[in-house]
């Protein structure tokens, strides 16, 4: 089970990797939308964990790109500033779940498991 | 100046005053003039007929005098005997009594037997015609009336008279003497009585004649004047005048010229001649003569042959009447001017009465616009409208004062929230990333089993503190949240029921009673249910926290049509507790972010400011009343009409 985490903040990437790997998931990290798009060509993941607010291209752009490429891998959107509009927009674009930062390891794992099970 | 109330008022009054005065002056003056003129004309006509009477009486007088003489004892025998001294004596005496200018006796052949005056016995051969005697010889009956006599006749009759009868008439419009104009002969009133063989019948033996020369005579005109205008004789200046005209020449008059002489020898105008002499009509006219304007009446004089030979005229000085008119006009003018003066004064004082308080109001308005609401508008006017204006102004200023205080504090509140909101949003977002790290690693550490209890308990403190930070940041985000409202029609009583259920257990545990006074006919309100519920819940939890056991919380819903909204119908929810209350200085701060009365760690202080923001976005407001030791009462007012404020977002991302 491979999960691609996209965030411009190193500490978030590191935290996710630490929690998810401890539970046996395979984690790929990308610190920008561009990096993420390059990464999926080499190694297509089975789950995306995408931050909304990033410099240059944001998370919404990335989701749009993925959907355009016909990628229907489930997506979890996370943000430190969770407004109703952001959540709704993300869901509209095809995100499976929304995860508000900051989150505890338990919250992260629960969300990931829910999405996988639903699939 | 021209547009000031004072000027307009005075001007209006003046216009009215001049209009009324002017119209009455014009109409009154005009009517009066016409009446006066008519009156004067009538008077002139009356006077003229009286003068004509006098004229006729004088003719009769001459006639009577001659008649008496012919009937006198011994007259006929003296005539038959040709006793000239006796006859001359008789006619001299007759002339003396009757004031005759000439008299004489003519034989049946037309030869003068004798006459008065220096040529008493001068016989003539009938070459110089004696028209009146001739008339009697021809007609065999007495004659009397006006007659024109030639200069030659008069010179023979009495050479002394020839001076009196000559005129060089002056045409007033063209004052030049011409030979043609020179008047020949004179006009006289005369009579002639036939002397018959027997008393009144038989053969005609001769004629007694006599008369009065009218040229330069005074008797008839003066007595005519006296008889007609007796009551006016006192007023020398306004006396009317009588005039006798021979043809068109004034030959006898009592009109006085500038030299104090009788104004004889002038001609009348052509139109008078045409109208009276030629057509024989009576004629009245105002005209200018010598130095004054006259109202004059003329009528023709016909001689014994039925020929129009002269005119009789009466002239009244027009100034007699125009003086009255002038006086009336003057009176009108003075009245109008006085009216105008009164109008100006009235206008001035009225304007003052009106403008003085208005001026003060204007000044007060200026002061208010500059921010000074304490300006004095003076005593309340006695004028009803002005008083209403003053009172309304006062009320307006009071209302402005209150509203300004309210809006100032509200603006301050909004600004505070906006700036704090922006800051909070930015900070929260930045803090959340490192906080994710802290939470992750702390919890990962806690999962390990190879750590001592000391370390575990320390880590727990870190985790709990981090959780508190998380809550604070979440509160900050809620506060600055720019979420759109999700409004739907809501039964506010049901929403209150649902909210009360959430704290009922807590209240029960604490021993606080909750009472809900619902108003049943509440309208449906369009609002974001979850947001408003969180507002109500927040206030209820605060109330519960503040209330000691055995205290009470009373919740009421009321329909508040206009009380708190800006002229907008709405509903009001009040939440009252019997808690500890708040000091007055807190009341202005409780809606500030991070303001809290709770102990550190118990509240984030964001609750009420978030509530304030939510209610504000719904177009409503929150008020609070509080008294220390007695409790607090919160009022949430919401408009009935959907009035969701989309612009009340305090921050953006």
XYZ file of C-alpha atoms in Angstrom:
772
model
C 0.000 0.000 0.000
C 1.688 3.098 -1.198
C 0.735 6.613 -0.020
C 1.953 9.857 -1.627
C 2.090 12.802 0.814
C 2.285 16.285 -0.720
C 3.069 19.286 1.504
C 5.456 22.217 1.359
C 6.184 21.925 5.096
C 8.982 19.485 5.944
C 7.710 18.774 9.442
C 4.317 17.701 8.134
C 5.911 15.385 5.606
C 8.149 13.940 8.276
C 5.311 13.469 10.743
C 3.128 11.702 8.196
C 5.953 9.448 7.108
C 6.739 8.580 10.745
C 3.130 7.694 11.628
C 2.170 5.899 8.421
C 5.385 3.864 8.176
C 4.967 2.781 11.793
C 1.733 1.192 10.668
C 3.342 -0.528 7.698
C 2.375 1.819 4.875
C 4.803 2.672 2.141
C 5.204 6.455 2.004
C 6.431 8.690 -0.836
C 7.007 12.351 -0.113
C 6.703 15.382 -2.404
C 7.098 19.012 -1.295
C 5.287 20.567 -4.267
C 2.568 19.791 -6.767
C 5.161 19.557 -9.512
C 7.244 17.016 -7.571
C 4.130 15.003 -6.921
C 3.267 14.851 -10.619
C 6.799 13.688 -11.431
C 6.660 11.063 -8.677
C 3.424 9.403 -9.814
C 4.931 8.671 -13.212
C 7.631 6.522 -11.608
C 5.675 5.004 -8.852
C 1.878 5.307 -8.918
C 0.509 5.398 -5.327
C -2.786 3.933 -4.146
C -3.644 6.968 -1.868
C -2.915 10.700 -1.946
C -2.544 12.958 1.110
C -2.499 16.535 -0.243
C -2.108 19.880 1.519
C -4.263 22.712 0.153
C -2.047 25.725 0.625
C 1.252 25.462 -1.197
C 3.381 27.969 -3.103
C 3.238 28.165 -6.969
C 0.613 25.412 -7.510
C -1.733 24.608 -4.666
C -3.398 21.364 -3.699
C -6.518 22.142 -5.673
C -4.471 22.464 -8.825
C -2.871 19.126 -8.183
C -6.230 17.406 -7.654
C -7.489 18.927 -10.879
C -4.418 17.645 -12.731
C -4.845 14.186 -11.326
C -8.498 14.020 -12.295
C -7.679 15.262 -15.778
C -5.160 12.484 -16.172
C -7.863 10.012 -15.331
C -6.345 9.157 -11.990
C -9.117 8.026 -9.647
C -6.935 7.089 -6.692
C -8.612 8.256 -3.428
C -7.451 11.630 -2.107
C -7.347 12.970 1.436
C -7.127 16.767 1.575
C -5.524 18.384 4.614
C -5.292 22.022 5.632
C -4.336 24.192 8.581
C -7.110 26.541 7.726
C -10.234 24.538 7.251
C -13.158 26.592 6.131
C -16.460 25.216 4.970
C -15.750 26.439 1.464
C -12.373 24.728 1.275
C -13.888 21.493 2.444
C -16.780 21.718 0.027
C -14.533 22.688 -2.863
C -12.224 19.758 -2.187
C -15.124 17.325 -2.021
C -16.514 18.753 -5.245
C -13.215 18.161 -6.987
C -13.251 14.578 -5.966
C -11.436 14.398 -2.644
C -12.588 11.562 -0.422
C -11.972 13.157 2.961
C -10.842 16.329 4.617
C -8.355 16.303 7.468
C -7.875 19.419 9.586
C -4.363 20.219 10.792
C -3.087 19.748 13.419
C -3.954 16.112 13.780
C -2.863 13.391 16.165
C -1.403 10.094 14.833
C -4.648 8.436 15.788
C -6.747 10.915 13.725
C -4.502 10.488 10.691
C -4.592 6.707 10.782
C -8.362 6.605 11.340
C -8.925 8.780 8.286
C -6.588 6.754 6.080
C -8.142 3.465 7.173
C -11.674 4.776 6.572
C -10.801 5.793 3.026
C -9.114 2.469 2.254
C -11.977 0.476 3.711
C -14.536 2.465 1.781
C -12.748 1.505 -1.295
C -30.492 89.621 0.667
C -33.114 89.551 -2.091
C -34.013 85.976 -1.217
C -34.184 86.468 2.524
C -37.479 85.761 4.239
C -37.523 89.268 5.638
C -37.196 90.903 2.257
C -39.815 88.619 0.733
C -42.280 89.304 3.534
C -41.800 93.059 3.382
C -41.925 92.992 -0.374
C -45.159 90.983 -0.364
C -46.755 93.344 2.113
C -45.650 96.317 0.053
C -46.999 94.828 -3.135
C -50.372 94.182 -1.491
C -50.436 97.638 0.002
C -49.539 99.360 -3.260
C -51.864 97.164 -5.257
C -54.831 97.944 -3.027
C -53.885 101.594 -2.713
C -53.099 101.979 -6.393
C -56.283 100.307 -7.579
C -58.462 102.325 -5.233
C -56.534 105.436 -6.200
C -57.047 104.766 -9.887
C -60.669 103.643 -9.713
C -61.641 106.105 -6.988
C -59.880 108.976 -8.672
C -61.297 108.141 -12.048
C -64.868 107.615 -10.795
C -64.656 110.716 -8.714
C -63.390 112.764 -11.621
C -66.209 111.551 -13.841
C -68.823 112.244 -11.175
C -67.413 115.648 -10.464
C -67.273 116.467 -14.137
C -70.861 115.377 -14.645
C -71.934 117.364 -11.636
C -70.081 120.423 -12.841
C -71.566 120.094 -16.312
C -75.065 119.801 -14.897
C -74.464 122.789 -12.726
C -73.222 124.755 -15.694
C -76.324 123.781 -17.651
C -78.620 124.789 -14.812
C -76.766 128.034 -14.429
C -77.074 128.643 -18.133
C -80.842 128.228 -18.103
C -81.057 130.565 -15.105
C -78.931 133.106 -16.921
C -81.194 132.805 -19.945
C -84.121 133.549 -17.640
C -82.415 136.652 -16.393
C -81.741 137.659 -19.979
C -85.396 137.216 -20.923
C -86.554 139.043 -17.804
C -84.449 141.988 -18.810
C -86.088 142.045 -22.241
C -89.479 141.916 -20.603
C -88.405 144.697 -18.319
C -87.595 146.943 -21.261
C -90.870 145.979 -22.862
C -92.847 146.811 -19.708
C -91.111 150.163 -19.301
C -92.015 151.158 -22.863
C -95.550 149.883 -22.501
C -96.132 151.872 -19.356
C -94.883 154.990 -21.098
C -97.218 154.578 -24.074
C -100.091 153.986 -21.729
C -99.159 157.041 -19.635
C -101.740 159.820 -19.233
C -101.384 162.402 -22.001
C -98.694 160.535 -23.920
C -100.816 159.938 -26.971
C -102.192 163.491 -27.042
C -98.673 164.870 -26.691
C -97.619 162.627 -29.599
C -100.575 163.692 -31.730
C -99.923 167.312 -30.884
C -96.206 166.803 -31.502
C -95.426 168.307 -28.112
C -91.767 167.445 -28.322
C -90.573 168.869 -25.001
C -93.173 166.792 -23.186
C -92.369 163.681 -25.200
C -88.625 164.066 -24.658
C -89.179 164.564 -20.963
C -91.319 161.444 -20.841
C -88.791 159.200 -22.633
C -85.848 160.698 -20.702
C -87.549 159.788 -17.456
C -88.442 156.363 -18.754
C -84.832 155.750 -19.790
C -83.627 156.953 -16.444
C -85.879 154.574 -14.509
C -85.377 151.587 -16.717
C -81.686 152.165 -17.391
C -82.172 152.267 -21.153
C -79.224 153.208 -23.290
C -81.354 154.483 -26.089
C -85.026 155.340 -26.663
C -87.031 157.382 -29.098
C -90.261 157.891 -30.996
C -90.694 157.233 -34.682
C -93.560 158.457 -36.820
C -95.535 156.124 -39.014
C -93.392 157.125 -41.973
C -90.268 155.931 -40.190
C -88.875 159.353 -39.359
C -87.535 159.798 -35.865
C -89.534 162.393 -34.021
C -87.357 162.615 -30.952
C -84.956 160.535 -28.891
C -82.976 160.565 -25.654
C -79.488 161.921 -25.489
C -77.760 164.840 -27.187
C -79.398 164.356 -30.618
C -82.848 164.512 -29.153
C -84.392 166.525 -31.954
C -82.202 165.498 -34.839
C -84.589 164.513 -37.551
C -83.586 161.935 -40.013
C -85.008 160.943 -43.274
C -85.030 157.252 -42.663
C -81.700 156.715 -44.393
C -80.345 155.075 -41.295
C -82.532 152.121 -40.600
C -84.107 151.620 -37.213
C -84.734 147.869 -37.396
C -86.892 147.492 -34.304
C -89.183 150.426 -35.135
C -89.327 149.279 -38.695
C -90.368 145.822 -37.510
C -93.342 147.318 -35.633
C -94.345 149.613 -38.529
C -94.313 146.626 -40.811
C -96.040 144.173 -38.486
C -98.377 146.597 -36.606
C -97.654 144.856 -33.309
C -95.230 145.329 -30.428
C -91.858 143.678 -30.553
C -89.172 142.897 -27.988
C -86.027 140.870 -27.990
C -82.457 140.842 -29.085
C -81.473 142.984 -31.996
C -78.332 143.841 -33.907
C -77.797 147.535 -34.416
C -75.426 149.189 -36.837
C -72.668 151.497 -35.758
C -74.261 154.317 -37.749
C -77.564 153.880 -35.933
C -75.922 153.875 -32.554
C -73.762 156.902 -33.361
C -76.865 158.836 -34.304
C -78.866 157.641 -31.393
C -76.175 158.478 -28.881
C -72.628 159.406 -29.937
C -71.461 158.730 -26.379
C -72.198 155.057 -26.835
C -70.052 154.593 -29.938
C -66.908 154.068 -27.837
C -68.616 151.389 -25.838
C -69.802 149.383 -28.720
C -66.634 149.102 -30.721
C -64.434 146.055 -30.497
C -61.331 144.816 -32.110
C -61.852 141.200 -31.351
C -58.914 139.019 -30.481
C -58.857 135.426 -31.478
C -57.300 133.645 -28.558
C -55.516 131.102 -30.746
C -54.331 133.760 -33.280
C -54.257 137.050 -31.468
C -54.113 139.515 -34.367
C -56.532 142.232 -35.379
C -57.680 142.306 -38.953
C -60.021 144.693 -40.717
C -62.234 141.780 -41.499
C -62.449 140.880 -37.867
C -63.510 144.349 -36.896
C -66.947 144.105 -35.503
C -69.538 146.334 -37.067
C -72.437 147.345 -34.953
C -73.554 146.035 -31.626
C -76.059 143.770 -29.946
C -78.841 145.072 -27.791
C -82.000 144.016 -26.089
C -84.756 146.249 -27.235
C -88.507 146.680 -27.485
C -90.830 148.758 -29.641
C -94.474 149.553 -28.886
C -96.861 150.741 -31.579
C -98.825 153.981 -30.929
C -102.311 153.599 -32.398
C -104.974 156.117 -33.149
C -107.108 154.779 -30.392
C -105.727 153.098 -27.359
C -104.971 149.766 -28.945
C -106.629 150.026 -32.282
C -107.015 152.208 -35.250
C -104.395 153.610 -37.525
C -100.750 153.239 -36.526
C -99.427 156.659 -35.746
C -95.919 155.935 -34.569
C -93.622 153.698 -32.560
C -91.955 154.096 -29.173
C -88.695 152.181 -29.053
C -85.896 151.694 -26.536
C -83.257 149.277 -25.466
C -80.108 148.427 -23.625
C -76.819 147.964 -25.433
C -75.241 144.706 -24.399
C -71.705 145.585 -25.486
C -69.713 146.261 -22.326
C -72.857 146.041 -20.279
C -72.599 144.685 -16.756
C -76.150 144.556 -15.508
C -77.394 141.370 -17.119
C -74.263 139.252 -16.645
C -73.806 140.349 -13.043
C -77.384 139.839 -12.050
C -77.403 136.506 -13.842
C -74.457 135.421 -11.808
C -75.934 136.723 -8.584
C -79.290 135.099 -9.116
C -77.806 131.714 -9.877
C -74.826 131.499 -7.646
C -75.949 133.449 -4.680
C -74.566 130.958 -2.171
C -71.211 130.867 -3.852
C -70.647 134.551 -4.003
C -68.596 134.457 -0.842
C -65.894 132.445 -2.496
C -64.672 135.069 -4.883
C -62.177 132.823 -6.606
C -64.498 129.986 -7.417
C -67.315 132.232 -8.692
C -68.750 131.208 -12.021
C -68.985 133.770 -14.745
C -71.693 134.738 -17.198
C -70.864 135.980 -20.664
C -72.882 137.388 -23.567
C -71.444 136.939 -27.019
C -72.232 138.875 -30.165
C -71.571 136.432 -32.901
C -68.384 134.859 -31.610
C -67.122 137.852 -29.696
C -67.436 138.175 -25.982
C -69.132 141.563 -25.507
C -70.230 141.409 -21.895
C -68.805 139.248 -19.154
C -67.805 139.168 -15.557
C -64.785 137.050 -16.267
C -61.775 139.047 -15.129
C -58.547 139.008 -17.127
C -54.990 139.246 -15.802
C -55.225 143.052 -15.708
C -58.271 142.965 -13.478
C -60.533 144.134 -16.322
C -63.564 142.388 -17.745
C -62.286 140.047 -20.377
C -64.314 141.250 -23.344
C -63.323 141.378 -26.981
C -62.126 137.836 -27.497
C -63.572 135.269 -29.813
C -64.685 131.757 -29.001
C -63.267 128.797 -30.828
C -64.492 127.599 -34.172
C -66.151 124.440 -32.881
C -68.261 126.415 -30.409
C -69.328 128.650 -33.265
C -70.179 125.682 -35.432
C -72.121 123.867 -32.750
C -74.022 126.764 -31.186
C -74.278 129.541 -33.733
C -74.557 127.494 -36.883
C -76.456 124.450 -35.578
C -78.227 126.224 -32.708
C -77.522 123.602 -30.076
C -76.695 123.888 -26.430
C -73.120 122.975 -25.869
C -71.017 122.083 -22.860
C -67.286 121.622 -22.784
C -64.222 121.968 -20.636
C -61.803 124.331 -22.225
C -58.942 126.561 -21.459
C -59.546 130.258 -21.370
C -57.152 133.008 -20.317
C -55.268 131.368 -17.459
C -57.524 128.620 -16.279
C -59.449 125.533 -17.241
C -63.204 126.115 -17.351
C -66.317 124.047 -17.655
C -68.479 126.172 -19.957
C -72.024 125.938 -21.287
C -73.258 127.868 -24.290
C -76.646 128.492 -25.828
C -77.594 130.603 -28.840
C -79.355 133.977 -28.690
C -81.902 134.583 -31.413
C -82.924 138.106 -32.448
C -86.456 139.263 -33.154
C -86.138 138.151 -36.742
C -85.370 134.631 -35.660
C -81.734 134.828 -36.639
C -78.992 133.476 -34.331
C -76.891 136.475 -33.571
C -75.087 135.649 -30.388
C -74.619 133.332 -27.442
C -75.134 133.261 -23.748
C -72.478 131.391 -21.773
C -71.724 130.274 -18.234
C -68.235 129.220 -17.235
C -67.271 127.492 -14.014
C -63.681 127.230 -12.953
C -62.743 123.560 -13.139
C -60.329 123.911 -10.261
C -63.354 124.200 -7.973
C -64.049 120.577 -8.672
C -60.592 119.272 -9.372
C -59.586 120.619 -5.975
C -61.948 118.093 -4.406
C -60.534 115.420 -6.653
C -56.995 116.399 -5.766
C -57.840 116.252 -2.093
C -59.296 112.761 -2.445
C -56.329 111.561 -4.478
C -53.975 113.029 -1.913
C -55.906 111.241 0.802
C -55.629 107.989 -1.110
C -51.898 108.472 -1.631
C -51.314 109.257 2.028
C -53.377 106.231 3.055
C -51.430 104.023 0.667
C -48.096 105.337 1.888
C -49.108 104.877 5.500
C -50.247 101.370 4.634
C -46.869 100.770 3.023
C -45.047 102.002 6.106
C -47.188 99.773 8.316
C -46.534 96.902 5.890
C -42.766 97.424 6.061
C -42.836 97.557 9.858
C -45.090 94.511 10.083
C -42.970 92.611 7.590
C -39.825 93.525 9.496
C -41.120 92.413 12.866
C -42.859 89.325 11.538
C -39.726 88.307 9.691
C -37.732 88.897 12.845
C -40.094 86.739 14.826
C -39.817 83.971 12.288
C -36.157 84.251 11.396
C -34.668 84.774 14.848
C -35.373 81.204 16.023
C -34.628 79.878 12.544
C -31.269 81.657 12.564
C -30.495 80.081 15.918
C -31.504 76.693 14.541
C -29.199 77.235 11.568
C -26.330 78.072 13.893
C -27.129 75.052 16.042
C -27.175 72.881 12.908
C -23.732 74.197 11.991
C -22.510 73.383 15.462
C -23.970 69.904 15.240
C -22.346 69.314 11.871
C -19.035 70.337 13.460
C -19.672 67.881 16.256
C -20.936 70.196 18.969
C -24.304 68.819 19.986
C -24.585 71.081 23.032
C -25.535 74.156 21.007
C -28.335 76.327 22.377
C -31.362 76.918 20.140
C -32.895 79.541 22.398
C -36.306 79.585 24.062
C -39.120 77.609 22.443
C -41.029 79.954 20.137
C -44.709 80.791 20.612
C -45.286 80.132 16.918
C -46.623 76.639 16.596
C -44.667 75.600 13.527
C -41.407 77.089 14.750
C -41.919 75.430 18.129
C -42.424 72.070 16.414
C -39.272 72.662 14.383
C -37.298 73.503 17.507
C -38.575 70.481 19.423
C -37.956 68.189 16.487
C -34.455 69.570 16.170
C -33.811 68.947 19.866
C -35.087 65.400 19.586
C -32.984 64.863 16.499
C -29.847 66.041 18.256
C -30.612 63.797 21.236
C -31.173 60.833 18.954
C -27.964 61.628 17.101
C -26.027 61.753 20.356
C -27.362 58.367 21.412
C -26.851 56.814 18.024
C -23.370 58.199 17.679
C -22.336 56.719 21.007
C -23.844 53.387 20.013
C -22.380 53.345 16.544
C -18.993 54.501 17.745
C -18.728 51.555 20.072
C -20.047 49.239 17.387
C -17.581 50.468 14.800
C -14.792 50.075 17.308
C -15.949 46.539 17.999
C -16.081 45.673 14.310
C -12.647 47.135 13.665
C -11.174 45.261 16.566
C -12.659 42.057 15.289
C -11.534 42.631 11.753
C -7.917 43.248 12.663
C -7.753 40.462 15.223
C -9.467 38.166 12.748
C -6.896 38.785 10.050
C -4.062 38.251 12.471
C -5.629 35.103 13.878
C -6.168 33.552 10.484
C -2.562 34.080 9.472
C -1.124 32.905 12.776
C -3.392 29.898 13.049
C -2.466 28.639 9.645
C 1.255 28.939 10.327
C 1.007 27.414 13.780
C -0.953 24.384 12.611
C 1.923 22.895 10.610
C 4.507 22.770 13.426
C 1.713 21.791 15.782
C 1.126 18.708 13.605
C 4.753 17.807 14.183
C 4.535 18.312 17.931
C 1.345 16.270 18.216
C 2.675 13.475 16.013
C 5.979 13.013 17.775
C 4.590 13.404 21.287
C 1.999 10.737 20.621
C 4.538 8.507 18.902
C 6.719 8.785 21.964
C 3.854 7.986 24.267
C 3.210 4.786 22.312
C 6.620 3.470 23.191
C 6.736 1.026 26.013
C 10.388 1.399 26.828
C 10.008 4.724 28.619
C 9.866 5.353 32.340
C 6.731 6.588 34.059
C 8.409 9.930 34.760
C 8.999 10.518 31.081
C 5.502 9.298 30.221
C 3.919 11.722 32.677
C 6.076 14.563 31.320
C 5.076 13.655 27.777
C 1.435 13.687 28.794
C 1.831 17.282 29.991
C 3.314 18.113 26.579
C 0.414 16.375 24.788
C -2.251 18.066 26.913
C -0.660 21.479 26.549
C -0.401 20.948 22.831
C -4.052 19.993 22.769
C -4.855 23.280 24.516
C -2.862 25.136 21.922
C -4.818 23.272 19.277
C -8.095 24.398 20.817
C -6.979 27.998 21.065
C -5.927 28.008 17.459
C -9.210 26.394 16.464
C -11.034 29.123 18.366
C -8.988 31.727 16.590
C -9.931 30.190 13.280
C -13.586 30.015 14.196
C -13.434 33.643 15.159
C -11.889 34.747 11.924
C -13.765 32.247 9.859
C -15.111 33.603 6.628
C -17.610 30.858 6.225
C -20.696 31.597 4.306
C -23.913 31.267 6.222
C -26.096 28.316 5.429
C -29.458 29.913 6.123
C -32.709 28.022 6.286
C -36.141 28.781 7.755
C -36.030 27.898 11.422
C -38.494 27.572 14.250
C -36.583 29.481 16.874
C -38.470 27.842 19.759
C -37.466 24.412 18.524
C -33.873 25.514 18.152
C -33.971 26.761 21.732
C -35.485 23.469 22.907
C -32.707 21.539 21.178
C -30.040 23.788 22.656
C -31.466 23.610 26.157
C -31.375 19.798 25.944
C -27.596 20.000 25.439
C -27.014 21.666 28.815
C -29.923 20.186 30.768
C -27.862 17.349 32.221
C -25.035 19.664 33.225
C -27.520 22.014 34.866
C -29.211 19.159 36.667
C -25.866 18.006 37.997
C -25.047 21.495 39.212
C -28.499 22.053 40.689
C -29.443 24.970 38.469
C -32.999 25.144 37.140
C -33.699 26.102 33.557
C -36.943 27.765 32.589
C -38.073 28.508 29.080
C -40.796 31.152 28.554
C -41.766 30.664 24.952
C -43.916 32.874 22.859
C -45.950 30.547 20.733
C -46.703 32.528 17.571
C -43.100 33.143 16.605
C -42.515 33.526 12.881
C -40.031 31.361 11.036
C -36.641 32.959 10.891
C -34.142 32.366 8.144
C -30.796 31.634 9.799
C -27.804 29.326 9.930
C -29.030 26.837 12.501
C -25.699 25.428 13.616
C -24.075 28.822 13.965
C -26.938 30.402 15.885
C -27.171 27.306 18.043
C -23.515 27.616 18.922
C -24.139 31.255 19.861
C -27.049 30.335 22.121
C -25.166 27.394 23.590
C -22.177 29.581 24.280
C -24.288 32.090 26.184
C -26.104 29.323 28.076
C -22.850 27.665 29.110
C -21.525 31.004 30.318
C -24.736 31.494 32.283
C -24.462 28.042 33.801
C -20.832 28.655 34.718
C -21.743 31.921 36.406
C -24.705 30.540 38.322
C -24.291 28.878 41.705
C -26.288 25.760 42.647
C -29.977 26.448 43.339
C -29.747 29.381 40.949
C -31.922 29.661 37.871
C -31.558 30.373 34.189
C -34.578 31.896 32.431
C -34.762 31.779 28.667
C -37.444 33.735 26.805
C -38.391 34.197 23.206
C -40.298 37.328 22.261
C -41.513 38.969 19.138
C -39.836 42.330 19.028
C -41.235 44.299 16.188
C -39.100 47.412 16.167
C -37.505 47.933 19.549
C -33.891 47.161 18.788
C -33.545 46.872 15.092
C -33.084 49.950 12.977
C -36.760 50.205 12.146
C -36.818 46.527 11.345
C -39.117 43.837 12.720
C -37.333 41.085 14.551
C -37.339 38.538 17.360
C -35.488 38.673 20.616
C -34.157 35.842 22.734
C -33.155 36.671 26.275
C -31.048 34.449 28.522
C -31.059 35.543 32.137
C -29.153 34.034 35.000
C -29.030 34.582 38.744
C -25.253 34.375 38.713
C -22.480 36.558 39.962
C -23.001 39.362 37.407
C -20.356 41.548 35.853
C -18.999 44.993 36.724
C -20.037 47.751 34.307
C -16.542 48.149 32.863
C -16.639 44.543 31.674
C -19.808 45.084 29.689
C -18.001 47.051 27.042
C -15.252 44.440 26.755
C -17.004 41.101 26.854
C -17.350 40.945 23.078
C -13.620 41.560 22.579
C -11.599 38.558 21.447
C -9.681 36.861 24.292
C -11.590 38.727 26.962
C -12.537 36.252 29.655
C -13.558 36.348 33.273
C -12.901 32.690 33.730
C -9.770 31.336 35.346
C -6.815 30.766 33.086
C -7.216 27.452 31.304
C -10.989 27.323 31.586
C -11.909 29.438 28.600
C -10.235 30.710 25.507
C -12.131 34.034 25.628
C -13.173 33.692 22.056
C -16.737 32.532 22.621
C -18.606 35.832 22.897
C -16.626 37.618 20.228
C -17.356 34.736 17.836
C -21.025 34.890 18.845
C -21.010 38.596 18.210
C -19.595 38.039 14.721
C -22.161 35.369 13.868
C -25.141 37.416 15.035
C -23.754 40.422 13.215
C -23.594 38.396 10.016
C -27.252 37.567 10.469
C -27.994 41.303 10.648
C -28.805 41.130 14.365
C -27.149 42.219 17.570
C -26.305 41.102 21.108
C -26.808 43.283 24.167
C -26.128 42.614 27.792
C -27.415 43.899 31.106
C -25.660 42.942 34.281
C -25.566 43.722 37.941
C -22.989 42.364 40.330
C -24.481 39.742 42.682
C -27.804 39.658 40.870
C -26.933 38.191 37.536
C -26.678 38.968 33.841
C -29.151 39.093 31.032
C -28.154 38.627 27.395
C -30.396 39.667 24.539
C -29.975 38.236 21.063
C -31.964 40.191 18.505
C -32.433 38.808 15.002
C -34.280 40.396 12.092
C -37.342 38.582 10.773
C -36.682 39.339 7.155
C -33.802 37.562 5.597
C -30.999 40.002 5.924
C -27.815 38.030 5.751
C -24.856 40.297 5.760
C -22.494 38.945 3.141
C -20.002 41.750 3.618
C -19.390 41.207 7.269
C -16.478 38.858 6.741
C -13.619 39.922 8.863
C -10.750 38.248 7.141
C -9.655 36.499 4.041
C -7.447 33.425 4.141
